[in-house]
CSV table of C-alpha atoms (C1' of nucleotides) in Angstrom, one decimal:
chain,number,residue,atom,x,y,z
B,1,MET,CA,-18.7,-18.3,5.8
B,2,SER,CA,-17.1,-19.5,8.9
B,3,ASP,CA,-16.9,-22.7,6.9
B,4,ASP,CA,-13.6,-21.3,5.9
B,5,LEU,CA,-12.8,-20.9,9.6
B,6,ALA,CA,-13.6,-24.5,10.4
B,7,ALA,CA,-11.6,-25.8,7.5
B,8,ARG,CA,-8.5,-23.8,8.2
B,9,LEU,CA,-8.6,-24.6,11.8
B,10,ARG,CA,-8.8,-28.3,11.2
B,11,GLU,CA,-5.9,-28.1,8.8
B,12,GLN,CA,-3.8,-27.0,11.7
B,13,GLY,CA,-5.2,-29.4,14.2
B,14,LEU,CA,-6.9,-26.4,16.0
B,15,ARG,CA,-10.4,-26.3,17.3
B,16,LEU,CA,-13.5,-24.5,16.3
B,17,THR,CA,-15.0,-22.7,19.3
B,18,PRO,CA,-17.9,-20.4,19.6
B,19,GLN,CA,-15.5,-17.6,20.7
B,20,ARG,CA,-13.5,-18.0,17.6
B,21,GLU,CA,-16.6,-17.8,15.4
B,22,LEU,CA,-17.9,-14.8,17.2
B,23,ILE,CA,-14.6,-12.9,17.1
B,24,LEU,CA,-14.1,-13.5,13.4
B,25,ARG,CA,-17.7,-12.4,12.8
B,26,ALA,CA,-17.1,-9.3,14.9
B,27,VAL,CA,-14.1,-8.3,12.8
B,28,GLU,CA,-16.1,-8.8,9.6
B,29,GLU,CA,-19.0,-6.8,10.9
B,30,LEU,CA,-17.0,-4.0,12.3
B,31,ARG,CA,-14.8,-3.6,9.3
B,32,HIS,CA,-11.9,-1.9,11.1
B,33,ALA,CA,-11.8,-2.7,14.8
B,34,THR,CA,-9.3,-2.6,17.6
B,35,PRO,CA,-9.1,-5.6,20.0
B,36,ASP,CA,-11.1,-3.6,22.5
B,37,GLU,CA,-13.8,-2.9,20.0
B,38,VAL,CA,-14.0,-6.5,19.0
B,39,LEU,CA,-14.3,-7.5,22.6
B,40,ALA,CA,-17.1,-5.0,23.2
B,41,HIS,CA,-18.9,-6.2,20.2
B,42,VAL,CA,-18.6,-9.8,21.1
B,43,ARG,CA,-19.7,-9.1,24.6
B,44,SER,CA,-22.8,-7.4,23.4
B,45,GLN,CA,-23.9,-10.7,22.1
B,46,VAL,CA,-22.5,-13.2,24.5
B,47,SER,CA,-21.4,-12.1,27.9
B,48,SER,CA,-18.2,-13.4,29.5
B,49,VAL,CA,-15.6,-13.4,26.7
B,50,ASN,CA,-12.2,-12.5,27.9
B,51,ALA,CA,-9.8,-9.9,26.5
B,52,SER,CA,-7.0,-12.4,26.4
B,53,THR,CA,-9.1,-14.7,24.3
B,54,VAL,CA,-9.6,-11.9,21.9
B,55,TYR,CA,-5.9,-11.2,21.6
B,56,ARG,CA,-5.1,-14.9,21.3
B,57,THR,CA,-7.8,-15.4,18.7
B,58,LEU,CA,-6.9,-12.5,16.6
B,59,GLU,CA,-3.4,-13.8,16.5
B,60,VAL,CA,-4.6,-17.2,15.4
B,61,LEU,CA,-7.0,-15.8,12.8
B,62,GLU,CA,-4.2,-13.7,11.4
B,63,GLU,CA,-1.9,-16.7,11.2
B,64,LEU,CA,-4.7,-18.5,9.3
B,65,GLY,CA,-4.9,-15.6,7.0
B,66,LEU,CA,-8.5,-14.8,7.8
B,67,VAL,CA,-7.8,-11.3,9.3
B,68,ARG,CA,-5.1,-8.7,9.0
B,69,HIS,CA,-4.1,-5.8,11.1
B,70,THR,CA,-2.7,-2.4,10.4
B,71,HIS,CA,-1.9,0.6,12.5
B,72,LEU,CA,-4.4,3.4,12.0
B,73,SER,CA,-3.4,5.4,15.0
B,74,ASP,CA,-0.5,5.7,17.4
B,75,ARG,CA,-2.5,3.5,19.7
B,76,ALA,CA,-4.1,0.1,19.2
B,77,PRO,CA,-3.9,-1.8,15.9
B,78,THR,CA,-7.1,-2.3,13.9
B,79,TYR,CA,-8.1,-5.6,12.4
B,80,HIS,CA,-10.1,-6.3,9.3
B,81,SER,CA,-11.3,-9.3,7.4
B,82,THR,CA,-9.3,-10.6,4.4
B,83,ARG,CA,-12.6,-11.4,2.8
B,84,GLU,CA,-12.8,-7.7,1.9
B,85,HIS,CA,-10.8,-6.8,-1.1
B,86,GLU,CA,-7.3,-5.9,-0.2
B,87,HIS,CA,-7.0,-2.2,0.3
B,88,VAL,CA,-4.7,0.6,1.4
B,89,HIS,CA,-5.7,2.8,4.3
B,90,VAL,CA,-5.4,6.5,4.1
B,91,VAL,CA,-5.8,8.3,7.4
B,92,CYS,CA,-6.3,11.9,8.2
B,93,ARG,CA,-4.6,13.0,11.3
B,94,GLY,CA,-6.9,16.0,11.7
B,95,CYS,CA,-10.3,14.3,11.7
B,96,HIS,CA,-9.1,10.7,12.1
B,97,SER,CA,-11.1,9.7,9.1
B,98,VAL,CA,-10.0,6.5,7.3
B,99,ARG,CA,-10.5,6.0,3.6
B,100,SER,CA,-9.7,2.8,1.8
B,101,TYR,CA,-8.1,2.9,-1.6
B,102,ASP,CA,-7.5,0.3,-4.3
B,103,PRO,CA,-4.0,-1.2,-4.2
B,104,ALA,CA,-3.5,0.4,-7.6
B,105,LEU,CA,-2.8,3.5,-5.7
B,106,VAL,CA,0.6,2.1,-4.7
B,107,GLN,CA,1.4,0.0,-7.7
B,108,SER,CA,4.4,2.0,-8.8
B,109,LEU,CA,5.8,1.8,-5.3
B,110,VAL,CA,5.2,-2.0,-5.2
B,111,ALA,CA,6.9,-2.3,-8.6
B,112,ALA,CA,9.9,-0.2,-7.6
B,113,LEU,CA,10.6,-2.1,-4.4
B,114,GLY,CA,9.8,-5.3,-6.3
B,115,GLU,CA,12.9,-4.7,-8.4
B,116,ASP,CA,15.0,-4.9,-5.3
B,117,GLY,CA,13.3,-8.2,-4.4
B,118,PHE,CA,11.2,-6.6,-1.7
B,119,SER,CA,7.6,-7.6,-1.6
B,120,VAL,CA,5.3,-5.0,-0.1
B,121,ASP,CA,2.6,-6.0,2.3
B,122,VAL,CA,0.0,-3.7,0.8
B,123,GLY,CA,-2.8,-4.6,3.2
B,124,HIS,CA,-0.7,-3.4,6.1
B,125,LEU,CA,0.0,-0.1,4.6
B,126,ALA,CA,-1.4,3.0,6.4
B,127,ILE,CA,-0.7,6.4,4.8
B,128,PHE,CA,-1.0,9.3,7.2
B,129,GLY,CA,-1.6,12.9,6.3
B,130,THR,CA,-4.1,15.7,6.2
B,131,CYS,CA,-7.3,15.6,4.2
B,132,ALA,CA,-8.7,18.6,2.2
B,133,ASP,CA,-11.2,19.6,4.8
B,134,CYS,CA,-8.6,19.6,7.6
B,135,SER,CA,-6.1,21.6,5.6
B,136,ALA,CA,-8.8,24.2,4.9
B,137,ALA,CA,-9.7,24.3,8.6
B,138,ALA,CA,-6.1,24.8,9.5
B,139,ALA,CA,-5.8,27.7,7.1
B,140,SER,CA,-8.8,29.5,8.3
B,141,PRO,CA,-9.1,28.9,12.1
B,142,GLU,CA,-12.6,30.5,12.3
B,143,PRO,CA,-14.8,29.1,9.6
B,144,THR,CA,-17.8,31.3,8.5
U,1,MET,CA,23.8,22.4,15.6
U,2,SER,CA,21.7,22.6,18.7
U,3,ASP,CA,21.8,26.3,17.9
U,4,ASP,CA,18.7,25.4,16.1
U,5,LEU,CA,17.4,24.0,19.3
U,6,ALA,CA,18.1,27.0,21.4
U,7,ALA,CA,16.5,29.3,18.8
U,8,ARG,CA,13.4,27.3,18.4
U,9,LEU,CA,12.9,26.9,22.1
U,10,ARG,CA,13.3,30.6,22.7
U,11,GLU,CA,10.7,31.4,20.1
U,12,GLN,CA,8.2,29.4,22.2
U,13,GLY,CA,9.3,30.8,25.5
U,14,LEU,CA,10.7,27.4,26.4
U,15,ARG,CA,14.1,26.7,28.0
U,16,LEU,CA,17.3,25.1,26.8
U,17,THR,CA,18.3,22.4,29.3
U,18,PRO,CA,21.1,19.9,29.2
U,19,GLN,CA,18.6,17.1,29.0
U,20,ARG,CA,17.0,18.6,25.9
U,21,GLU,CA,20.3,18.9,24.2
U,22,LEU,CA,21.4,15.4,25.1
U,23,ILE,CA,18.1,13.9,23.9
U,24,LEU,CA,18.2,15.7,20.6
U,25,ARG,CA,21.8,14.6,20.1
U,26,ALA,CA,20.9,11.0,21.0
U,27,VAL,CA,18.2,11.0,18.4
U,28,GLU,CA,20.6,12.4,15.8
U,29,GLU,CA,23.3,9.9,16.7
U,30,LEU,CA,21.0,6.8,16.9
U,31,ARG,CA,19.3,7.6,13.6
U,32,HIS,CA,16.2,5.5,14.5
U,33,ALA,CA,15.5,5.1,18.1
U,34,THR,CA,12.7,4.3,20.4
U,35,PRO,CA,12.2,6.4,23.6
U,36,ASP,CA,13.8,3.5,25.5
U,37,GLU,CA,16.9,3.5,23.3
U,38,VAL,CA,17.2,7.2,23.6
U,39,LEU,CA,17.0,6.9,27.3
U,40,ALA,CA,19.7,4.3,27.4
U,41,HIS,CA,22.0,6.3,25.2
U,42,VAL,CA,21.6,9.5,27.2
U,43,ARG,CA,22.1,7.6,30.4
U,44,SER,CA,25.3,6.1,29.1
U,45,GLN,CA,26.7,9.7,29.1
U,46,VAL,CA,25.0,11.3,32.0
U,47,SER,CA,23.4,9.2,34.7
U,48,SER,CA,20.1,10.2,36.2
U,49,VAL,CA,17.9,11.2,33.3
U,50,ASN,CA,14.3,10.1,33.7
U,51,ALA,CA,12.1,8.3,31.2
U,52,SER,CA,9.3,10.8,31.6
U,53,THR,CA,11.8,13.5,30.6
U,54,VAL,CA,12.6,11.6,27.5
U,55,TYR,CA,8.9,11.3,26.6
U,56,ARG,CA,8.2,14.9,27.4
U,57,THR,CA,11.2,16.1,25.5
U,58,LEU,CA,10.6,14.0,22.4
U,59,GLU,CA,7.1,15.5,22.3
U,60,VAL,CA,8.5,19.0,22.6
U,61,LEU,CA,11.2,18.3,19.9
U,62,GLU,CA,8.6,17.0,17.6
U,63,GLU,CA,6.4,20.1,18.1
U,64,LEU,CA,9.4,22.2,17.3
U,65,GLY,CA,9.9,20.2,14.1
U,66,LEU,CA,13.3,18.9,15.1
U,67,VAL,CA,12.4,15.3,15.3
U,68,ARG,CA,9.8,13.0,13.8
U,69,HIS,CA,8.5,9.6,14.7
U,70,THR,CA,7.2,6.7,12.7
U,71,HIS,CA,6.2,3.2,13.6
U,72,LEU,CA,8.7,0.7,12.5
U,73,SER,CA,7.4,-2.2,14.6
U,74,ASP,CA,4.2,-3.1,16.3
U,75,ARG,CA,5.7,-1.8,19.5
U,76,ALA,CA,7.3,1.5,20.4
U,77,PRO,CA,7.6,4.3,17.9
U,78,THR,CA,11.0,5.3,16.6
U,79,TYR,CA,12.3,8.9,16.4
U,80,HIS,CA,14.6,10.4,13.9
U,81,SER,CA,16.1,13.8,13.3
U,82,THR,CA,14.6,16.1,10.7
U,83,ARG,CA,18.1,17.3,9.8
U,84,GLU,CA,18.4,14.1,7.8
U,85,HIS,CA,16.8,14.3,4.4
U,86,GLU,CA,13.2,13.4,4.5
U,87,HIS,CA,12.9,9.7,3.7
U,88,VAL,CA,10.5,6.8,3.5
U,89,HIS,CA,11.0,3.7,5.7
U,90,VAL,CA,10.9,0.3,4.3
U,91,VAL,CA,10.8,-2.4,6.9
U,92,CYS,CA,11.3,-6.2,6.5
U,93,ARG,CA,9.2,-8.2,8.8
U,94,GLY,CA,11.5,-11.1,8.5
U,95,CYS,CA,14.8,-9.6,9.6
U,96,HIS,CA,13.5,-6.4,10.9
U,97,SER,CA,15.9,-4.5,8.7
U,98,VAL,CA,15.0,-0.9,7.9
U,99,ARG,CA,16.0,0.8,4.7
U,100,SER,CA,15.5,4.4,3.9
U,101,TYR,CA,14.3,5.5,0.5
U,102,ASP,CA,14.1,8.8,-1.2
U,103,PRO,CA,10.6,10.3,-1.2
U,104,ALA,CA,10.6,9.9,-5.0
U,105,LEU,CA,9.6,6.4,-4.3
U,106,VAL,CA,6.2,7.5,-3.3
U,107,GLN,CA,5.8,10.5,-5.6
U,108,SER,CA,3.0,9.0,-7.7
U,109,LEU,CA,1.1,8.1,-4.6
U,110,VAL,CA,1.5,11.6,-3.2
U,111,ALA,CA,0.4,13.1,-6.5
U,112,ALA,CA,-2.6,10.8,-6.7
U,113,LEU,CA,-3.8,11.6,-3.2
U,114,GLY,CA,-2.9,15.2,-3.7
U,115,GLU,CA,-5.6,15.4,-6.4
U,116,ASP,CA,-8.1,14.6,-3.7
U,117,GLY,CA,-6.7,17.4,-1.6
U,118,PHE,CA,-5.0,14.9,0.7
U,119,SER,CA,-1.5,15.8,1.7
U,120,VAL,CA,0.7,12.8,2.6
U,121,ASP,CA,3.0,12.9,5.6
U,122,VAL,CA,5.9,11.2,3.8
U,123,GLY,CA,8.2,11.2,6.7
U,124,HIS,CA,5.8,9.2,8.8
U,125,LEU,CA,5.4,6.5,6.1
U,126,ALA,CA,6.5,3.0,6.9
U,127,ILE,CA,6.2,0.3,4.3
U,128,PHE,CA,6.2,-3.2,5.6
U,129,GLY,CA,7.0,-6.4,3.6
U,130,THR,CA,9.6,-9.0,3.1
U,131,CYS,CA,13.0,-8.4,1.7
U,132,ALA,CA,14.7,-10.6,-0.9
U,133,ASP,CA,16.8,-12.5,1.6
U,134,CYS,CA,13.9,-13.3,3.8
U,135,SER,CA,11.7,-14.4,0.9
U,136,ALA,CA,14.5,-16.8,-0.2
U,137,ALA,CA,14.9,-18.1,3.3
U,138,ALA,CA,11.2,-18.7,3.6
U,139,ALA,CA,11.3,-20.6,0.3
U,140,SER,CA,14.2,-22.9,1.3
U,141,PRO,CA,13.9,-23.6,5.0
U,142,GLU,CA,17.3,-25.3,5.2
U,143,PRO,CA,19.9,-23.2,3.3
U,144,THR,CA,22.9,-25.1,2.0
R,1,DG,C1',12.7,35.7,41.8
R,2,DT,C1',9.6,33.1,38.9
R,3,DG,C1',7.8,29.8,36.2
R,4,DA,C1',9.4,26.1,33.2
R,5,DA,C1',11.6,21.7,33.4
R,6,DT,C1',13.0,17.7,35.9
R,7,DG,C1',12.9,13.5,38.9
R,8,DC,C1',10.3,10.4,41.2
R,9,DA,C1',6.6,7.6,42.2
R,10,DA,C1',2.1,6.3,41.2
R,11,DA,C1',-1.4,5.6,37.9
R,12,DG,C1',-3.0,4.4,33.2
R,13,DT,C1',-3.5,1.8,28.9
R,14,DA,C1',-2.5,-2.0,25.9
R,15,DT,C1',-1.0,-6.6,25.8
R,16,DT,C1',0.9,-11.1,27.4
R,17,DT,C1',1.4,-15.0,30.3
R,18,DG,C1',0.7,-19.0,33.8
R,19,DC,C1',-2.3,-21.9,35.3
R,20,DA,C1',-6.4,-24.6,36.5
R,21,DG,C1',-10.8,-25.8,34.8
R,22,DT,C1',-13.5,-26.7,30.6
R,23,DC,C1',-14.9,-28.4,26.3
R,24,DA,C1',-14.2,-29.8,21.2
R,25,DG,C1',-13.0,-33.7,18.7
D,1,DC,C1',-10.5,-39.2,27.2
D,2,DT,C1',-6.9,-35.8,25.9
D,3,DG,C1',-5.1,-31.9,24.8
D,4,DA,C1',-6.6,-27.5,22.9
D,5,DC,C1',-9.0,-23.4,24.5
D,6,DT,C1',-10.8,-20.3,27.9
D,7,DG,C1',-11.2,-17.3,31.9
D,8,DC,C1',-9.0,-15.2,35.4
D,9,DA,C1',-5.6,-12.8,37.7
D,10,DA,C1',-1.1,-11.4,37.8
D,11,DA,C1',2.7,-9.7,35.1
D,12,DT,C1',4.8,-6.9,31.6
D,13,DA,C1',5.6,-3.1,28.3
D,14,DC,C1',4.9,1.4,27.3
D,15,DT,C1',3.4,5.9,28.4
D,16,DT,C1',1.3,9.6,31.2
D,17,DT,C1',0.5,12.4,35.2
D,18,DG,C1',0.8,14.9,39.9
D,19,DC,C1',3.6,17.1,42.7
D,20,DA,C1',7.7,18.9,45.1
D,21,DT,C1',12.2,20.4,43.9
D,22,DT,C1',15.5,22.5,40.9
D,23,DC,C1',17.3,25.4,37.6
D,24,DA,C1',17.2,28.5,33.2
D,25,DC,C1',16.5,33.0,32.3
DNA sequence: GTGAATGCAAAGTATTTGCAGTCAG
DNA sequence: CTGACTGCAAATACTTTGCATTCAC
């Protein structure tokens, strides 16, 4: 698993450190996590890991193509592993639920922009809106 | 124009102030502006307007439905007027150019999610990727 | 006159940076 | 050994908040 990590780091003349392994593993385990959440998770296993290390490492991992980030809220970005299948995020602003969809969802969009020579970063895509439950809730303020 | 503003404010028992007019006008003139840019623009006309007023006002204007925001960078949000036709933002990560597209671009996506009862906030949508020019530039580092 | 809105300054959150010590290779 | 990496603390960017004053109505 972090074999991949070691290899890619070496290619770039970078070093494999326990922090980098832990942070990558945290992203993989948490599925969708903000830098803060990653930090908390890593700290729950090994004390003393610093926030700046998390930021710096996430940046490195993203450059290596091992993680990706997207913006699932107006606040901090969330990171996920690229070992998962690429997916599109659909976020409900009412209940903050996040659902993942197959990239096929946006294929016509990708094709349309592709004709203009624009290549869409599907993994970064976050689609905001309101889910069925929350629409219903908004319609009837006092549910039975 | 800001007739609309006066009316909507009154509906809510809110007040029409010069700052609110100026900030709304700034958003309309700048097309896509961060709170900072709005502040700078307003200040170029009238000195002493405060950053907190800009934040508070953008929030009010958004509640009134007169402006919308979207995230066109990893940094500050950008606001635009709802008097423009609703549009989808397509952002190149290479040159940071922003192009606006007709919502038709994402209609199949909206329809597909609609079947699940999910209603997409099209105006908030930002699609990231790489434009033709930047792909070309990446391919040939040293252009002739 | 009265309460909504503003300006100011201080606090808060998220992230970045400089630097000295540490550790991977 | 050497330079990449880390932790720490300070700095930065962005945004929010409390409060006294001002101004729209």
